[in-house]
Amino acid sequence: MATSDASAGTRVEQCDLCIVGAGLAGINALFVASRYLSPEQRIILVDRRQRVGGMWVDTYPYVRLHQPHPMFTAGNIEWTLGRDRAYLATKSEVLDHFQHCLNVIKQRVRVDEFFGCEFESDDESDGTVRVTCRSSDGEHVVIDATRLIKAYGFGVAPNDALDISSSRVVSVSPDFCDMRGDEMRASDTPVWIIGGGKTAMDTAHALITEYPGREVNLVAGSGTFFTSRDKVLPSGARRWWRGKPFSSMGLELAQMFDGTNETEVAKWYRETYGTSVTTQTANFLLGVLSDAENSTIVAGLNDVIMDYAVDVVDSNGATDMVFRSGATKAVQAGSWIVNCTGYVFRTGRPYEPYISPGGAVVSIQPRSATLHLTSYMGYFLTHMLLLDKITEVPLYELDAYELWSRRREAGSYALISLAQYNMSLMSDALPTKVFTECGLDFDRWYPLPRRMIALARYTRTHRRDRERWRRALDTLRERLDIRCGPLVGTR
Ligand SMILES: Cc1cc2nc3c(=O)[nH]c(=O)nc-3n(C[C@H](O)[C@H](O)[C@H](O)COP(=O)(O)OP(=O)(O)OC[C@H]3O[C@@H](n4cnc5c(N)ncnc54)[C@H](O)[C@@H]3O)c2cc1C
């Protein structure tokens, strides 16, 4: 329904739920809402992008899922791809699945898409949340909603090429220059990949497999390791006896992390479940890589430099890459410099609590993280909101942005401990169906008997272990002086 706000001359839309963000977190929130709202109720889905899919809409074209595709979905909506369950979906397949999820949900509830629409502000009073947005043609749109879910995620946006001084090299961003495209194919000059995370691995793998023999170099910063897909997601019949369900692995990791010992935990995790291209690995960002992908990249790389590139400069007929340490490296004229530096935590959004003081606005972003992944936050917090439990259960929130800037090495382990703690609280508050309908759960990779064993163990121990996880989070807060604890004053 739309009315007109006479004072401002602006169109005012009314709805029961407004979701800002049509990425994986938003589509999971939408899935959950379709479980509670009736077909007559109205949901408005707002996104500044022109379609559903979030960061997948405009990230680099050769990106692939790092997990088997069935576990990347909204709720329990199944893929229609018809591929082996181990298959890693491509960008276009992921985007098709997003559209499929939206179509399925729209058969259950009324969803109006406000794409190309920038959310600007919200104001909660007298049981209504007034949401102000601006459409792509510059017009103000006002939405009066009973509830609002801001599923911003990490604010991932395409990377620009690195701003470098040299005019003899080509500086590109993978988001605007396809490594498999005509320009790259027509050239045979060396490629320098700047970065060591998932984008760098995808880029190195694409280049090495597309152009065998071409010089591909990596500037890997302080190095990143990945969870080995072979160790945690073994394929075929090996699922019956190899690997470890993620819930058991999460328990193991949270048992070990005490809020101070991230170096020791990282060493153990890397040796037990990890894989990496470089020997030095200070970072772990929850990425997944197979041993085969790792070996292909290691075998195909020419030079690996453990440093941070700051510029490429021309002087006296030579071209040099300049590093943060002050070291330099001669670079052949015509080389490609590919910016694969990180996407997350680039810009700091102001803090806001995961649930507003009035209890009607949920916010899913890293300043008040409640779980390890935004997709899980979209799914579980929406259940908590629509079951009116969200202001009752004292979830911990963690300022992951601040944590990253103060002690990045602790980031992933703290998030996993946070997820263990909050999932433990939520599993006491939410009905079992919520968990059985969660298709994001990596444990689904394993045959049912193994999942049941993992679940039985979790059920037996999580209440007992909760105190330990809370202590680790409290220790982290005291040690690093970051926001990490239950919300004060909202309940
Ligand atoms: C290169 C890369 C590869 C990745 N690969 C994987 C993978 O293989 N598997 C995996 O599980 N995860 C992967 N991830 C993590 C990935 O970010 C998440 O899986 C997921 O897609 C994030 O979803 P999201 O909804 O939290 O955020 P996003 O996808 O960023 O969606 C948030 C949406 O909110 C919208 N929005 C934000 N602010 C506003 C505003 N003010 N007004 C209107 N709209 C707004 C944005 O336009 C965006 O569409 C990858 C991340 C990166 C960067």
JSON list of C-alpha atoms in Angstrom, two decimals, residues 283-355:
[
{"chain": "A", "resi": 283, "resn": "ASN", "atom": "CA", "xyz": [45.99, -14.69, 8.25]},
{"chain": "A", "resi": 284, "resn": "PHE", "atom": "CA", "xyz": [43.02, -17.01, 8.23]},
{"chain": "A", "resi": 285, "resn": "LEU", "atom": "CA", "xyz": [39.76, -15.63, 6.83]},
{"chain": "A", "resi": 286, "resn": "LEU", "atom": "CA", "xyz": [37.57, -18.75, 6.89]},
{"chain": "A", "resi": 287, "resn": "GLY", "atom": "CA", "xyz": [38.37, -19.45, 3.20]},
{"chain": "A", "resi": 288, "resn": "VAL", "atom": "CA", "xyz": [38.41, -22.98, 1.76]},
{"chain": "A", "resi": 289, "resn": "LEU", "atom": "CA", "xyz": [40.88, -24.36, -0.81]},
{"chain": "A", "resi": 290, "resn": "SER", "atom": "CA", "xyz": [41.50, -27.90, -2.04]},
{"chain": "A", "resi": 291, "resn": "ASP", "atom": "CA", "xyz": [44.90, -29.55, -1.86]},
{"chain": "A", "resi": 292, "resn": "ALA", "atom": "CA", "xyz": [44.80, -29.94, -5.68]},
{"chain": "A", "resi": 293, "resn": "GLU", "atom": "CA", "xyz": [44.10, -26.22, -6.21]},
{"chain": "A", "resi": 294, "resn": "ASN", "atom": "CA", "xyz": [46.89, -25.44, -3.76]},
{"chain": "A", "resi": 295, "resn": "SER", "atom": "CA", "xyz": [49.38, -27.71, -5.57]},
{"chain": "A", "resi": 296, "resn": "THR", "atom": "CA", "xyz": [48.45, -26.27, -8.99]},
{"chain": "A", "resi": 297, "resn": "ILE", "atom": "CA", "xyz": [49.07, -22.76, -7.70]},
{"chain": "A", "resi": 298, "resn": "VAL", "atom": "CA", "xyz": [52.34, -23.66, -5.93]},
{"chain": "A", "resi": 299, "resn": "ALA", "atom": "CA", "xyz": [53.65, -25.42, -9.07]},
{"chain": "A", "resi": 300, "resn": "GLY", "atom": "CA", "xyz": [52.62, -22.58, -11.39]},
{"chain": "A", "resi": 301, "resn": "LEU", "atom": "CA", "xyz": [53.93, -19.58, -9.44]},
{"chain": "A", "resi": 302, "resn": "ASN", "atom": "CA", "xyz": [57.23, -18.06, -10.50]},
{"chain": "A", "resi": 303, "resn": "ASP", "atom": "CA", "xyz": [58.11, -15.71, -7.64]},
{"chain": "A", "resi": 304, "resn": "VAL", "atom": "CA", "xyz": [56.41, -15.43, -4.24]},
{"chain": "A", "resi": 305, "resn": "ILE", "atom": "CA", "xyz": [57.20, -12.33, -2.20]},
{"chain": "A", "resi": 306, "resn": "MET", "atom": "CA", "xyz": [56.16, -12.08, 1.45]},
{"chain": "A", "resi": 307, "resn": "ASP", "atom": "CA", "xyz": [55.76, -8.33, 1.65]},
{"chain": "A", "resi": 308, "resn": "TYR", "atom": "CA", "xyz": [53.23, -5.60, 0.83]},
{"chain": "A", "resi": 309, "resn": "ALA", "atom": "CA", "xyz": [53.50, -3.77, -2.52]},
{"chain": "A", "resi": 310, "resn": "VAL", "atom": "CA", "xyz": [53.13, -0.01, -2.09]},
{"chain": "A", "resi": 311, "resn": "ASP", "atom": "CA", "xyz": [53.97, 1.26, -5.59]},
{"chain": "A", "resi": 312, "resn": "VAL", "atom": "CA", "xyz": [55.61, 0.51, -8.92]},
{"chain": "A", "resi": 313, "resn": "VAL", "atom": "CA", "xyz": [58.00, 3.25, -10.06]},
{"chain": "A", "resi": 314, "resn": "ASP", "atom": "CA", "xyz": [59.92, 4.06, -13.24]},
{"chain": "A", "resi": 315, "resn": "SER", "atom": "CA", "xyz": [63.45, 5.44, -12.93]},
{"chain": "A", "resi": 316, "resn": "ASN", "atom": "CA", "xyz": [66.48, 5.52, -15.25]},
{"chain": "A", "resi": 317, "resn": "GLY", "atom": "CA", "xyz": [64.84, 3.21, -17.77]},
{"chain": "A", "resi": 318, "resn": "ALA", "atom": "CA", "xyz": [64.01, 0.56, -15.14]},
{"chain": "A", "resi": 319, "resn": "THR", "atom": "CA", "xyz": [60.75, -0.29, -13.44]},
{"chain": "A", "resi": 320, "resn": "ASP", "atom": "CA", "xyz": [60.68, -1.44, -9.81]},
{"chain": "A", "resi": 321, "resn": "MET", "atom": "CA", "xyz": [58.03, -2.66, -7.44]},
{"chain": "A", "resi": 322, "resn": "VAL", "atom": "CA", "xyz": [58.48, -0.98, -4.06]},
{"chain": "A", "resi": 323, "resn": "PHE", "atom": "CA", "xyz": [57.49, -2.83, -0.88]},
{"chain": "A", "resi": 324, "resn": "ARG", "atom": "CA", "xyz": [56.45, -1.70, 2.60]},
{"chain": "A", "resi": 325, "resn": "SER", "atom": "CA", "xyz": [59.74, -3.06, 4.01]},
{"chain": "A", "resi": 326, "resn": "GLY", "atom": "CA", "xyz": [61.67, -0.70, 1.72]},
{"chain": "A", "resi": 327, "resn": "ALA", "atom": "CA", "xyz": [62.84, -3.55, -0.55]},
{"chain": "A", "resi": 328, "resn": "THR", "atom": "CA", "xyz": [62.41, -3.27, -4.33]},
{"chain": "A", "resi": 329, "resn": "LYS", "atom": "CA", "xyz": [62.05, -5.76, -7.17]},
{"chain": "A", "resi": 330, "resn": "ALA", "atom": "CA", "xyz": [62.68, -5.18, -10.88]},
{"chain": "A", "resi": 331, "resn": "VAL", "atom": "CA", "xyz": [59.53, -5.64, -12.96]},
{"chain": "A", "resi": 332, "resn": "GLN", "atom": "CA", "xyz": [59.44, -6.22, -16.72]},
{"chain": "A", "resi": 333, "resn": "ALA", "atom": "CA", "xyz": [57.83, -3.43, -18.75]},
{"chain": "A", "resi": 334, "resn": "GLY", "atom": "CA", "xyz": [54.30, -4.35, -19.77]},
{"chain": "A", "resi": 335, "resn": "SER", "atom": "CA", "xyz": [53.73, -6.49, -16.65]},
{"chain": "A", "resi": 336, "resn": "TRP", "atom": "CA", "xyz": [50.21, -6.73, -15.25]},
{"chain": "A", "resi": 337, "resn": "ILE", "atom": "CA", "xyz": [49.62, -5.68, -11.65]},
{"chain": "A", "resi": 338, "resn": "VAL", "atom": "CA", "xyz": [46.37, -7.29, -10.43]},
{"chain": "A", "resi": 339, "resn": "ASN", "atom": "CA", "xyz": [44.82, -5.86, -7.27]},
{"chain": "A", "resi": 340, "resn": "CYS", "atom": "CA", "xyz": [43.63, -8.83, -5.19]},
{"chain": "A", "resi": 341, "resn": "THR", "atom": "CA", "xyz": [43.91, -7.06, -1.84]},
{"chain": "A", "resi": 342, "resn": "GLY", "atom": "CA", "xyz": [41.02, -7.68, 0.55]},
{"chain": "A", "resi": 343, "resn": "TYR", "atom": "CA", "xyz": [37.37, -6.69, 0.23]},
{"chain": "A", "resi": 344, "resn": "VAL", "atom": "CA", "xyz": [36.32, -6.88, 3.85]},
{"chain": "A", "resi": 345, "resn": "PHE", "atom": "CA", "xyz": [36.82, -4.32, 6.63]},
{"chain": "A", "resi": 346, "resn": "ARG", "atom": "CA", "xyz": [37.88, -1.64, 4.16]},
{"chain": "A", "resi": 347, "resn": "THR", "atom": "CA", "xyz": [35.47, 0.96, 5.45]},
{"chain": "A", "resi": 348, "resn": "GLY", "atom": "CA", "xyz": [34.27, 1.43, 8.97]},
{"chain": "A", "resi": 349, "resn": "ARG", "atom": "CA", "xyz": [30.53, 1.80, 9.35]},
{"chain": "A", "resi": 350, "resn": "PRO", "atom": "CA", "xyz": [29.46, 3.47, 12.60]},
{"chain": "A", "resi": 351, "resn": "TYR", "atom": "CA", "xyz": [28.57, 1.06, 15.38]},
{"chain": "A", "resi": 352, "resn": "GLU", "atom": "CA", "xyz": [24.96, 0.06, 15.84]},
{"chain": "A", "resi": 353, "resn": "PRO", "atom": "CA", "xyz": [23.61, -2.74, 18.04]},
{"chain": "A", "resi": 354, "resn": "TYR", "atom": "CA", "xyz": [22.37, -5.96, 16.41]},
{"chain": "A", "resi": 355, "resn": "ILE", "atom": "CA", "xyz": [18.94, -5.15, 17.83]}
]
